[in-house]
Short mmCIF file of C-alpha atoms in Angstrom, two decimals:
data_model
loop_
_atom_site.label_atom_id
_atom_site.label_comp_id
_atom_site.label_asym_id
_atom_site.label_seq_id
_atom_site.Cartn_x
_atom_site.Cartn_y
_atom_site.Cartn_z
CA MET A 22 -16.16 163.79 23.60
CA ALA A 23 -19.88 163.25 23.34
CA GLY A 24 -19.82 165.40 20.24
CA PHE A 25 -17.10 163.28 18.78
CA SER A 26 -19.04 160.07 19.39
CA PHE A 27 -22.12 161.44 17.67
CA SER A 28 -20.23 162.79 14.68
CA CYS A 29 -18.16 159.68 14.27
CA CYS A 30 -21.20 157.41 14.39
CA TRP A 31 -23.05 159.72 11.96
CA CYS A 32 -20.17 159.50 9.53
CA LEU A 33 -20.15 155.71 9.59
CA ILE A 34 -23.91 155.34 9.28
CA ASN A 35 -24.41 157.90 6.51
CA PRO A 36 -21.76 157.32 3.84
CA PRO A 37 -20.14 158.33 1.59
CA ILE A 38 -18.20 160.99 3.57
CA LEU A 39 -14.46 161.41 3.72
CA PHE A 40 -13.11 162.49 7.08
CA PRO A 41 -9.65 162.79 8.60
CA LEU A 42 -8.91 161.39 12.01
CA PRO A 43 -8.93 164.29 14.50
CA SER A 44 -5.82 164.54 16.64
CA GLU A 45 -7.80 165.48 19.71
CA SER A 46 -9.92 162.31 19.69
CA PRO A 47 -8.95 158.90 21.07
CA LEU A 48 -8.94 157.61 17.52
CA PHE A 49 -5.70 159.50 17.03
CA LEU A 50 -4.10 156.49 18.70
CA LEU A 51 -5.08 154.34 15.72
CA PRO A 52 -1.92 153.11 13.98
CA ALA A 53 -1.68 154.59 10.50
CA THR A 54 -1.71 152.12 7.66
CA ARG A 55 -0.44 153.34 4.30
CA ARG A 56 -2.48 152.57 1.21
CA ARG A 57 -0.77 152.33 -2.12
CA GLY A 58 -1.82 155.30 -4.23
CA GLY A 59 -3.93 156.74 -1.35
CA LYS A 60 -3.79 158.90 1.77
CA ILE A 61 -3.30 157.87 5.35
CA GLY A 62 -6.24 158.05 7.73
CA GLU A 63 -9.00 158.50 5.18
CA LEU A 64 -11.89 156.04 5.19
CA VAL A 65 -15.08 155.71 3.20
CA VAL A 66 -17.93 153.55 4.51
CA SER A 67 -21.01 152.50 2.60
CA ASN A 68 -23.94 150.14 3.00
CA ALA A 69 -23.76 146.87 1.09
CA HIS A 70 -26.41 147.79 -1.46
CA SER A 71 -24.69 151.03 -2.50
CA ASN A 72 -22.00 149.38 -4.60
CA PRO A 73 -22.53 145.60 -5.10
CA LYS A 74 -19.56 145.32 -7.46
CA ILE A 75 -17.10 145.41 -4.61
CA ILE A 76 -18.24 142.05 -3.24
CA ASN A 77 -17.39 138.69 -4.76
CA PRO A 78 -20.78 136.90 -5.06
CA LYS A 79 -19.16 133.56 -4.22
CA LYS A 80 -17.25 134.83 -1.22
CA LYS A 81 -18.17 133.36 2.17
CA SER A 82 -17.99 134.83 5.63
CA ARG A 83 -15.86 133.35 8.32
CA TYR A 84 -18.99 131.58 9.60
CA GLY A 85 -19.37 129.63 6.35
CA GLN A 86 -22.29 131.70 5.01
CA THR A 87 -22.32 133.18 1.50
CA LEU A 88 -22.03 136.98 1.45
CA SER A 89 -24.67 138.65 -0.65
CA PRO A 90 -24.31 142.19 -2.06
CA TYR A 91 -28.00 142.79 -1.26
CA ASP A 92 -29.98 142.97 1.93
CA SER A 93 -31.47 139.64 3.02
CA ASP A 94 -34.73 138.93 4.76
CA GLU A 95 -32.83 137.54 7.70
CA GLU A 96 -31.01 140.85 8.20
CA ALA A 97 -34.34 142.72 8.02
CA GLU A 98 -35.80 140.53 10.74
CA LEU A 99 -32.81 141.15 12.98
CA ASP A 100 -33.21 144.88 12.39
CA ASP A 101 -36.87 144.74 13.41
CA GLU A 102 -36.07 142.88 16.61
CA SER A 103 -33.48 145.44 17.70
CA ASP A 104 -34.59 148.26 20.00
CA ASP A 105 -32.12 150.75 18.61
CA ASP A 106 -31.00 150.93 14.98
CA ASP A 107 -27.69 152.32 16.09
CA ASP A 108 -26.90 149.02 17.81
CA ASP A 109 -27.22 146.96 14.62
CA TRP A 110 -24.44 148.62 12.69
CA LEU A 111 -22.23 148.34 15.75
CA LEU A 112 -22.73 144.61 16.23
CA ASN A 113 -22.98 143.45 12.64
CA VAL A 114 -19.72 144.18 10.90
CA SER A 115 -20.69 142.35 7.74
CA SER A 116 -23.32 145.01 6.94
CA LEU A 117 -20.65 147.70 6.38
CA HIS A 118 -18.42 147.69 3.30
CA LEU A 119 -16.08 149.90 1.37
CA SER A 120 -17.49 151.83 -1.53
CA PHE A 121 -14.83 154.23 -2.69
CA VAL A 122 -12.39 152.13 -4.61
CA PRO A 123 -10.42 153.39 -7.61
CA GLU A 124 -11.07 151.50 -10.83
CA ASN A 125 -7.48 150.33 -11.09
CA SER A 126 -7.36 149.11 -7.47
CA SER A 127 -6.09 145.62 -6.78
CA LEU A 128 -7.42 143.04 -4.35
CA HIS A 129 -4.68 144.02 -1.93
CA ASP A 130 -5.97 147.64 -1.91
CA ILE A 131 -9.46 146.46 -1.04
CA LYS A 132 -8.12 144.31 1.80
CA ASP A 133 -6.20 147.30 3.20
CA LEU A 134 -9.35 149.42 3.18
CA ALA A 135 -11.29 146.66 4.90
CA PHE A 136 -8.63 146.36 7.58
CA GLU A 137 -8.72 150.12 8.25
CA LEU A 138 -12.51 149.95 8.58
CA LYS A 139 -12.22 147.16 11.09
CA CYS A 140 -9.70 149.13 13.13
CA CYS A 141 -11.90 152.19 13.05
CA GLN A 142 -14.89 150.29 14.31
CA ILE A 143 -12.95 148.74 17.17
CA PHE A 144 -11.67 152.08 18.38
CA VAL A 145 -15.10 153.68 18.07
CA ILE A 146 -16.34 151.06 20.51
CA ARG A 147 -13.41 151.74 22.80
CA ALA A 148 -14.01 155.49 22.62
CA LEU A 149 -17.66 155.12 23.48
CA SER A 150 -16.81 152.88 26.41
CA LEU A 151 -14.69 155.71 27.95
CA HIS A 152 -17.77 157.92 28.54
CA ASP A 153 -20.85 157.67 30.62
CA VAL A 154 -23.08 155.77 28.25
CA LYS A 155 -26.25 154.25 29.57
CA ASP A 156 -26.46 150.48 29.65
CA ASP A 157 -29.71 150.65 27.73
CA ASP A 158 -27.83 151.96 24.70
CA PHE A 159 -26.20 148.55 24.16
CA ALA A 160 -27.56 145.01 24.11
CA GLU A 161 -27.25 142.96 27.26
CA VAL A 162 -24.46 140.42 27.30
CA THR A 163 -26.86 137.52 27.58
CA GLU A 164 -28.93 138.78 24.66
CA TYR A 165 -25.84 139.24 22.57
CA GLU A 166 -24.53 135.82 23.38
CA ASN A 167 -27.77 134.34 22.12
CA LYS A 168 -27.50 136.19 18.82
CA LYS A 169 -23.81 135.59 18.20
CA PRO A 170 -22.71 132.79 15.88
CA LYS A 171 -21.29 129.71 17.62
CA SER A 172 -17.76 130.59 16.66
CA GLN A 173 -18.09 133.93 18.53
CA LYS A 174 -19.56 132.53 21.73
CA THR A 175 -17.48 131.78 24.78
CA THR A 176 -15.94 128.34 24.49
CA ILE A 177 -15.89 126.29 27.69
CA ALA A 178 -13.99 123.02 27.80
CA LYS A 179 -15.36 119.85 29.26
CA LYS A 180 -15.11 118.88 32.89
CA GLY A 181 -11.53 118.66 34.04
CA VAL A 182 -10.33 121.30 31.55
CA LYS A 183 -9.90 124.95 32.43
CA LYS A 184 -12.46 127.37 31.01
CA GLU A 185 -11.20 129.47 28.11
CA ALA A 186 -13.07 132.54 26.91
CA VAL A 187 -12.68 133.34 23.23
CA LYS A 188 -12.75 137.13 22.93
CA THR A 189 -14.21 138.34 19.70
CA TRP A 190 -14.63 142.09 19.77
CA GLU A 191 -11.99 143.04 22.34
CA THR A 192 -8.40 143.11 21.21
CA ASP A 193 -5.10 144.72 22.07
CA GLU A 194 -3.27 147.29 20.05
CA ASP A 195 -0.44 144.82 19.58
CA ASP A 196 -2.84 142.42 17.89
CA LEU A 197 -3.80 145.12 15.40
CA ASP A 198 -0.16 145.76 14.57
CA ASN A 199 0.52 142.06 14.21
CA ALA A 200 -2.44 140.47 12.41
CA SER A 201 -0.36 137.49 11.37
CA ASP A 202 0.52 136.78 15.01
CA LYS A 203 -3.20 136.69 15.79
CA LYS A 204 -3.80 134.03 13.12
CA LYS A 205 -0.84 132.08 14.40
CA LYS A 206 -2.28 132.09 17.91
CA LYS A 207 -5.60 130.86 16.56
CA VAL A 208 -3.87 127.96 14.81
CA GLU A 209 -2.03 127.13 18.03
CA LYS A 210 -5.33 127.25 19.93
CA ASP A 211 -6.98 124.89 17.45
CA SER A 212 -4.04 122.51 17.60
CA TRP A 213 -4.28 122.56 21.41
CA ARG A 214 -7.81 121.32 21.14
CA LEU A 215 -6.65 118.34 19.13
CA ASP A 216 -3.79 117.22 21.38
CA GLY A 217 -5.87 115.23 23.85
CA ARG A 218 -6.86 118.04 26.27
CA GLY A 219 -9.71 119.65 24.39
CA LYS A 220 -13.16 118.91 23.02
CA LYS A 221 -12.42 117.47 19.60
CA LYS A 222 -9.84 114.97 20.73
CA LYS A 223 -11.99 113.83 23.62
CA LYS A 224 -14.93 113.26 21.27
CA VAL A 225 -12.79 111.11 18.99
CA GLU A 226 -11.55 109.13 21.95
CA LYS A 227 -15.07 108.74 23.27
CA ASP A 228 -16.24 107.32 19.95
CA SER A 229 -13.39 104.80 20.01
CA TRP A 230 -14.43 103.42 23.38
CA ARG A 231 -16.59 100.35 23.54
CA LEU A 232 -17.73 98.02 26.28
CA ASP A 233 -16.31 94.60 25.57
CA GLY A 234 -17.68 91.24 26.68
CA ARG A 235 -15.85 91.54 29.97
CA GLY A 236 -17.68 94.69 31.01
CA LYS A 237 -14.61 96.88 30.56
CA VAL A 238 -13.97 99.83 28.31
CA SER A 239 -12.06 98.77 25.19
CA THR A 240 -9.56 101.04 23.52
CA ARG A 241 -7.20 100.17 20.72
CA LYS A 242 -4.41 99.57 23.22
CA HIS A 243 -6.67 97.30 25.23
CA VAL A 244 -7.68 95.42 22.07
CA ALA A 245 -4.01 94.95 21.17
CA LYS A 246 -3.51 93.23 24.54
CA LEU A 247 -6.55 91.00 24.07
CA TYR A 248 -5.73 90.01 20.48
CA PRO A 249 -2.04 90.78 19.87
CA ARG A 250 -1.58 88.57 16.82
CA LEU A 251 -4.81 89.77 15.20
CA SER A 252 -3.84 93.39 15.85
CA GLU A 253 -0.61 92.86 13.93
CA GLU A 254 -2.45 91.49 10.91
CA ILE A 255 -5.38 93.91 10.69
CA ASP A 256 -6.51 97.20 12.16
CA ILE A 257 -9.08 96.12 14.75
CA ASP A 258 -11.91 98.45 15.61
CA PRO A 259 -12.64 98.30 19.37
CA LYS A 260 -16.30 97.86 18.43
CA TRP A 261 -15.44 94.39 17.13
CA VAL A 262 -14.34 93.09 20.54
CA PRO A 263 -17.77 91.86 21.77
CA LEU A 264 -18.23 89.87 18.55
CA LEU A 265 -14.72 88.41 18.72
CA ASP A 266 -15.27 87.37 22.33
CA TYR A 267 -18.56 85.71 21.42
CA LEU A 268 -17.13 83.82 18.43
CA SER A 269 -14.24 82.65 20.59
CA THR A 270 -16.75 80.51 22.51
CA PHE A 271 -17.04 78.34 19.38
CA GLY A 272 -13.31 77.64 19.31
CA LEU A 273 -12.29 80.37 16.90
CA LYS A 274 -8.82 81.77 17.47
CA GLU A 275 -6.95 84.81 16.20
CA SER A 276 -5.67 82.98 13.11
CA HIS A 277 -9.25 82.05 12.28
CA PHE A 278 -10.37 85.67 12.57
CA VAL A 279 -7.65 86.62 10.09
CA GLN A 280 -9.03 84.02 7.66
CA MET A 281 -12.55 85.36 8.10
CA TYR A 282 -11.33 88.92 7.56
CA GLU A 283 -9.50 87.97 4.38
CA ARG A 284 -12.44 85.97 3.04
CA HIS A 285 -15.16 88.49 3.92
CA MET A 286 -14.13 91.54 5.95
CA PRO A 287 -17.68 92.84 6.76
CA SER A 288 -18.40 89.66 8.71
CA LEU A 289 -16.39 91.05 11.65
CA GLN A 290 -18.37 94.30 11.66
CA ILE A 291 -21.66 92.62 12.61
CA ASN A 292 -23.38 93.58 15.82
CA VAL A 293 -22.83 90.85 18.40
CA LEU A 294 -26.54 90.59 19.21
CA SER A 295 -27.42 90.05 15.55
CA ALA A 296 -24.70 87.42 15.18
CA GLN A 297 -25.90 85.62 18.30
CA GLU A 298 -29.48 85.57 17.04
CA ARG A 299 -28.45 83.98 13.74
CA LEU A 300 -26.13 81.37 15.22
CA ASP A 301 -28.69 80.49 17.89
CA TYR A 302 -31.19 79.78 15.14
CA LEU A 303 -28.75 77.48 13.34
CA LEU A 304 -28.14 75.63 16.58
CA SER A 305 -31.89 75.27 17.06
CA VAL A 306 -32.32 73.49 13.70
CA GLY A 307 -29.69 70.88 14.52
CA VAL A 308 -26.29 72.38 13.72
CA LYS A 309 -23.73 71.09 16.20
CA HIS A 310 -21.83 73.58 18.35
CA ARG A 311 -18.52 72.15 17.11
CA ASP A 312 -19.58 72.68 13.47
CA ILE A 313 -20.09 76.46 13.82
CA LYS A 314 -16.36 77.06 13.65
CA ARG A 315 -15.97 75.19 10.36
CA MET A 316 -19.04 76.88 8.89
CA LEU A 317 -17.79 80.37 9.71
CA LEU A 318 -14.37 79.69 8.23
CA ARG A 319 -15.93 78.46 4.99
CA GLN A 320 -18.80 80.94 4.82
CA PRO A 321 -18.32 83.91 7.20
CA GLN A 322 -21.19 85.68 5.39
CA ILE A 323 -23.55 83.58 7.52
CA LEU A 324 -23.23 86.22 10.21
CA GLN A 325 -24.88 88.69 7.83
CA TYR A 326 -27.81 86.48 6.77
CA THR A 327 -31.00 87.50 8.56
CA VAL A 328 -33.12 84.86 10.23
CA GLU A 329 -36.49 85.77 8.73
CA ASN A 330 -35.49 86.65 5.17
CA ASN A 331 -32.74 84.09 4.59
CA LEU A 332 -32.10 81.34 7.11
CA LYS A 333 -35.71 80.32 7.69
CA VAL A 334 -36.49 80.43 3.96
CA HIS A 335 -33.66 78.01 3.14
CA ILE A 336 -34.47 75.68 6.01
CA SER A 337 -38.11 75.52 4.88
CA PHE A 338 -36.90 74.67 1.38
CA LEU A 339 -34.87 71.71 2.67
CA MET A 340 -37.79 70.43 4.71
CA GLY A 341 -39.98 70.66 1.64
CA LEU A 342 -37.72 68.13 -0.10
CA GLY A 343 -38.65 65.53 2.49
CA ILE A 344 -35.43 65.79 4.47
CA PRO A 345 -36.07 64.86 8.12
CA ASN A 346 -35.42 67.45 10.83
CA SER A 347 -32.62 65.31 12.27
CA LYS A 348 -30.61 65.72 9.04
CA ILE A 349 -31.13 69.46 8.48
CA GLY A 350 -28.29 70.53 10.74
CA GLN A 351 -25.88 68.11 9.09
CA ILE A 352 -26.72 69.37 5.60
CA VAL A 353 -26.31 73.01 6.64
CA ALA A 354 -22.97 72.27 8.32
CA VAL A 355 -21.62 70.50 5.23
CA THR A 356 -22.84 73.12 2.74
CA PRO A 357 -23.14 76.52 4.45
CA SER A 358 -22.78 78.22 1.07
CA LEU A 359 -26.33 77.23 0.12
CA PHE A 360 -27.55 80.28 2.10
CA SER A 361 -25.93 82.50 -0.51
CA TYR A 362 -28.05 81.01 -3.31
CA SER A 363 -31.54 82.18 -4.13
CA VAL A 364 -34.19 79.57 -3.39
CA GLU A 365 -36.40 80.52 -6.31
CA ASN A 366 -33.74 81.37 -8.89
CA SER A 367 -31.12 78.73 -8.11
CA LEU A 368 -32.03 75.93 -5.69
CA ARG A 369 -35.47 75.02 -7.03
CA PRO A 370 -34.23 74.97 -10.67
CA THR A 371 -31.49 72.55 -9.57
CA ILE A 372 -34.06 70.18 -8.09
CA ARG A 373 -36.17 70.37 -11.25
CA TYR A 374 -33.10 69.49 -13.31
CA LEU A 375 -32.42 66.40 -11.20
CA ILE A 376 -35.97 65.23 -11.72
CA GLU A 377 -36.60 66.19 -15.33
CA GLU A 378 -33.16 65.88 -16.96
CA VAL A 379 -31.16 63.42 -14.88
CA GLY A 380 -34.11 61.17 -14.15
CA ILE A 381 -34.07 61.01 -10.35
CA ASN A 382 -37.43 60.05 -8.90
CA GLU A 383 -39.11 62.93 -7.10
CA ASN A 384 -39.41 60.84 -3.93
CA ASP A 385 -35.66 60.13 -4.00
CA VAL A 386 -34.52 63.73 -4.38
CA GLY A 387 -34.40 64.25 -0.61
CA LYS A 388 -32.15 61.19 -0.21
CA VAL A 389 -29.83 62.39 -2.95
CA VAL A 390 -29.48 65.78 -1.24
CA GLN A 391 -28.78 64.09 2.10
CA LEU A 392 -25.99 62.01 0.54
CA SER A 393 -24.45 65.00 -1.25
CA PRO A 394 -25.71 68.45 -0.20
CA GLN A 395 -23.10 70.03 -2.49
CA ILE A 396 -25.27 68.98 -5.41
CA LEU A 397 -27.51 71.96 -4.63
CA VAL A 398 -24.78 74.48 -5.44
CA GLN A 399 -23.39 72.82 -8.58
CA ARG A 400 -23.88 73.45 -12.28
CA LEU A 401 -25.62 70.16 -12.91
CA ASP A 402 -26.12 70.73 -16.59
CA ILE A 403 -22.35 70.58 -17.07
CA THR A 404 -21.35 67.96 -14.49
CA TRP A 405 -24.10 65.53 -15.39
CA ASN A 406 -23.65 65.65 -19.16
CA THR A 407 -19.87 65.27 -19.10
CA ARG A 408 -19.89 62.29 -16.73
CA TYR A 409 -22.77 60.54 -18.39
CA MET A 410 -21.10 60.86 -21.79
CA PHE A 411 -17.79 59.55 -20.41
CA LEU A 412 -19.26 56.44 -18.73
CA SER A 413 -21.40 55.72 -21.76
CA LYS A 414 -18.43 55.91 -24.10
CA GLU A 415 -15.78 54.28 -21.85
CA LEU A 416 -17.82 51.39 -20.39
CA GLY A 417 -20.90 51.32 -22.58
CA ALA A 418 -23.02 52.26 -19.57
CA PRO A 419 -26.71 52.75 -20.32
CA ARG A 420 -28.50 55.81 -18.97
CA ASP A 421 -30.33 53.80 -16.30
CA SER A 422 -27.04 52.51 -14.86
CA VAL A 423 -25.60 56.00 -14.64
CA VAL A 424 -28.79 57.26 -12.95
CA LYS A 425 -28.44 54.46 -10.38
CA MET A 426 -24.85 55.55 -9.75
CA VAL A 427 -25.96 59.12 -9.15
CA LYS A 428 -28.80 58.01 -6.89
CA ARG A 429 -26.54 55.79 -4.73
CA HIS A 430 -23.49 58.01 -4.76
CA PRO A 431 -24.26 61.49 -6.10
CA GLN A 432 -20.74 62.56 -5.18
CA ILE A 433 -19.58 61.20 -8.55
CA LEU A 434 -20.87 64.44 -10.02
CA HIS A 435 -18.00 66.14 -8.13
CA TYR A 436 -15.23 63.70 -9.11
CA SER A 437 -12.74 64.56 -11.77
CA ILE A 438 -12.78 62.38 -14.87
CA ASP A 439 -9.02 62.47 -15.45
CA ASP A 440 -7.93 62.15 -11.81
CA GLY A 441 -10.85 60.15 -10.43
CA PHE A 442 -12.67 58.03 -12.99
CA LEU A 443 -9.92 56.95 -15.37
CA PRO A 444 -7.21 55.78 -12.89
CA ARG A 445 -9.63 53.48 -11.02
CA ILE A 446 -11.26 52.07 -14.11
CA ASN A 447 -7.81 51.32 -15.53
CA PHE A 448 -6.78 49.59 -12.26
CA LEU A 449 -9.82 47.29 -12.35
CA ARG A 450 -8.95 46.47 -15.92
CA SER A 451 -5.36 45.71 -14.92
CA ILE A 452 -6.42 43.02 -12.42
CA GLY A 453 -8.41 41.18 -15.08
CA MET A 454 -11.88 42.73 -14.98
CA CYS A 455 -13.74 43.42 -18.21
CA ASN A 456 -15.91 46.46 -18.89
CA SER A 457 -19.13 44.63 -18.02
CA ASP A 458 -17.67 43.47 -14.65
CA ILE A 459 -16.43 46.98 -13.94
CA LEU A 460 -19.86 48.38 -14.73
CA LYS A 461 -21.45 45.90 -12.29
CA VAL A 462 -19.03 46.87 -9.55
CA LEU A 463 -19.53 50.59 -10.11
CA THR A 464 -23.30 50.30 -10.28
CA SER A 465 -23.40 48.38 -6.97
CA LEU A 466 -20.58 50.25 -5.23
CA THR A 467 -20.08 53.59 -6.93
CA GLN A 468 -17.89 54.88 -4.07
CA VAL A 469 -15.07 52.73 -5.49
CA LEU A 470 -14.35 55.77 -7.63
CA SER A 471 -13.46 57.69 -4.43
CA LEU A 472 -11.10 55.10 -2.90
CA SER A 473 -7.35 55.57 -2.87
CA LEU A 474 -5.43 53.32 -5.22
CA GLU A 475 -2.25 52.97 -3.14
CA ASP A 476 -3.74 52.89 0.34
CA ASN A 477 -6.97 51.02 -0.36
CA LEU A 478 -7.69 49.25 -3.63
CA LYS A 479 -4.27 47.71 -4.30
CA PRO A 480 -3.64 46.36 -0.74
CA LYS A 481 -7.14 44.83 -0.61
CA TYR A 482 -6.68 43.18 -3.97
CA MET A 483 -3.33 41.69 -2.88
CA TYR A 484 -4.84 40.32 0.34
CA LEU A 485 -7.82 38.91 -1.57
CA VAL A 486 -5.61 36.91 -3.89
CA ASN A 487 -2.66 35.97 -1.64
CA GLU A 488 -4.29 35.44 1.79
CA LEU A 489 -7.94 34.74 1.13
CA LYS A 490 -7.19 32.65 -1.97
CA ASN A 491 -10.01 34.19 -3.99
CA GLU A 492 -10.32 35.06 -7.65
CA VAL A 493 -10.91 38.59 -8.81
CA HIS A 494 -14.28 37.78 -10.37
CA ILE A 495 -15.66 37.29 -6.84
CA LEU A 496 -15.74 41.05 -6.56
CA THR A 497 -18.71 41.21 -8.93
CA LYS A 498 -20.65 39.20 -6.33
CA TYR A 499 -19.19 40.93 -3.25
CA PRO A 500 -18.19 44.39 -4.42
CA MET A 501 -18.60 45.64 -0.82
CA TYR A 502 -15.31 43.88 -0.06
CA LEU A 503 -13.55 46.89 -1.60
CA SER A 504 -15.31 49.25 0.81
CA LEU A 505 -14.42 47.37 4.03
CA SER A 506 -11.44 48.26 6.21
CA LEU A 507 -8.50 45.96 5.74
CA ASP A 508 -7.10 46.53 9.27
CA GLN A 509 -10.37 46.77 11.20
CA ARG A 510 -12.54 44.16 9.44
CA ILE A 511 -10.96 41.93 6.77
CA ARG A 512 -7.65 40.86 8.38
CA PRO A 513 -8.91 40.48 12.02
CA ARG A 514 -11.85 38.26 11.08
CA HIS A 515 -9.77 36.13 8.75
CA ARG A 516 -7.00 35.63 11.36
CA PHE A 517 -9.50 34.99 14.16
CA LEU A 518 -11.26 32.21 12.24
CA VAL A 519 -7.87 30.72 11.26
CA GLU A 520 -6.81 30.68 14.94
CA LEU A 521 -10.11 29.02 15.93
CA LYS A 522 -9.65 26.59 12.99
CA LYS A 523 -13.03 27.56 11.62
CA VAL A 524 -11.76 28.08 8.08
CA ARG A 525 -12.31 25.44 5.46
CA LYS A 526 -9.82 24.67 2.76
CA GLY A 527 -10.19 26.73 -0.38
CA PRO A 528 -11.26 30.33 -0.90
CA PHE A 529 -12.11 32.22 2.23
CA PRO A 530 -15.85 33.00 2.36
CA LEU A 531 -16.27 36.73 1.82
CA SER A 532 -19.79 36.49 3.23
CA SER A 533 -18.23 36.22 6.72
CA LEU A 534 -17.02 39.79 6.35
CA VAL A 535 -20.50 41.28 5.81
CA PRO A 536 -22.38 41.00 9.16
CA ASN A 537 -21.65 43.05 12.28
CA ASP A 538 -19.41 41.80 15.09
CA GLU A 539 -22.18 40.12 17.11
CA SER A 540 -23.57 38.23 14.14
CA PHE A 541 -20.09 37.23 13.02
CA CYS A 542 -19.22 35.78 16.44
CA GLN A 543 -22.49 33.87 16.67
CA GLN A 544 -22.68 32.55 13.10
CA TRP A 545 -19.02 32.03 12.18
CA ALA A 546 -16.78 32.09 15.26
CA GLY A 547 -19.06 30.54 17.88
CA THR A 548 -17.57 32.66 20.64
CA SER A 549 -18.16 35.87 22.56
CA VAL A 550 -17.76 39.34 21.15
CA ASP A 551 -15.34 40.28 23.95
CA LYS A 552 -12.98 37.51 22.99
CA TYR A 553 -12.97 38.62 19.37
CA LEU A 554 -12.46 42.30 20.27
CA ALA A 555 -9.50 41.41 22.53
CA PHE A 556 -7.95 39.40 19.71
CA ARG A 557 -8.39 42.24 17.28
CA GLN A 558 -6.78 44.68 19.69
CA ARG A 559 -3.69 42.50 20.07
CA LEU A 560 -3.44 42.10 16.32
CA LEU A 561 -3.64 45.86 15.75
CA LEU A 562 -0.89 46.51 18.28
CA LYS A 563 1.30 43.86 16.68
CA ASP A 564 0.81 45.29 13.20
CA PHE A 565 1.55 48.78 14.51
CA ALA A 566 4.80 47.57 16.08
CA ASN A 567 5.86 45.90 12.84
CA LYS A 568 5.22 49.07 10.84
CA TYR A 569 7.16 51.12 13.38
CA GLU A 570 10.17 48.75 13.14
CA LYS A 571 10.16 48.97 9.33
CA ARG A 572 10.20 52.76 9.47
CA GLY A 573 13.04 52.71 11.99
#
């Protein structure tokens, strides 16, 4: 047998030699595989460099490495490290290839030859293991394990899973006869690792776990219990839970999160610590806690704006306009979108336009921004020109009058001409006011253009004429009458003075409607504030009851 081992090894190491399988050797047990156009049991082995044409240069090994038809430096190093050259050919199958291939052979013929070579090598190992071979002739198991590729090493499952050894070189004769069954088993083994009991599945599950704000591990099932409605609308990542819990402290609910997701999905992917840092800064500059909810619904991108490079830069810009610190938070809450505009390329040019083109005094710019922060994010060149041209043409308004309107009520730059300006101007004309009177009213009280016709201007006009016995031209002297509340100011004071018999015959003095409650009681009613407030409360309840009866 020793002679057989030596001759067999010599044949494999020193190709090309054709040899039949001897019946007296253990290799006689090798199952014969018939080659088309060839003989059974005849093999030819050659080194890789002897016939490079037999290897596809783009072919890869089962370990993902490209097979080269020439010797590599890496293989030379491994050969130098080995104590016995005979061990290298035994352990490295990829260094042995077929060389005798007929010119008209197909790919299937080459695969058959390769399979026979593999079978021969396996049974050579088994034959050698049947004799008294010294341990020094083969590499130690530990040394071999270190050299083997990862896919050949013993695979051990995580804690709680039974150990499974993946055998590489040892195989049964049945496996050789049924190569397809072997592949099928490998597929089943890989699928077992993905069904929740092996490494890969556990790693995926581990990545999907996240500590939520309650100190518990969040999975998708757990998230679905915490936010059932939100889970139906969108696919929630468990990593979002800490942020959702934090934002819930500002009054945000699941429906609000859906709105934020639809408006700007990345806003829910922010790290909770980063979001907290940014919202804490906004709170520190005067933004009210109750306003955070509205800001996030309108501009969820705020969660992405960094403190140093964005938030602080914009806050410094507002302070530079002369806006007091007490008003900064209010401006930010009303116009959170200003953080999305560049200070140098957008906001500063807008301020320069107000000063140079519109004609707003530089010292008044801060007041204009306080009255209408939205002016910072508008296209002023369009809004200003269209409204100035309309008022100039419709009422003959000079430029100075329009500038005064913008200074006192810059919101007119947002109002629609067809739905806002025209209907109110036409109403004032319908009650007998000429263009010059209308211009006086609008210059003094520009917010008239924002008042409702049906719920405000018309009822006040009717009460002015029918109850207070005044003419419409009085409005040019007291245009503020149109801005006062009919139920809270005009009617209660008029009725209170009538009850106290403090009203003279003739038109009711509109000047009595201007001062605050204390001054009114002292100068006009001559009574206490409590008495007037009690009267007003009874009157409001009576009016409410009358309205309720009419609806019924």
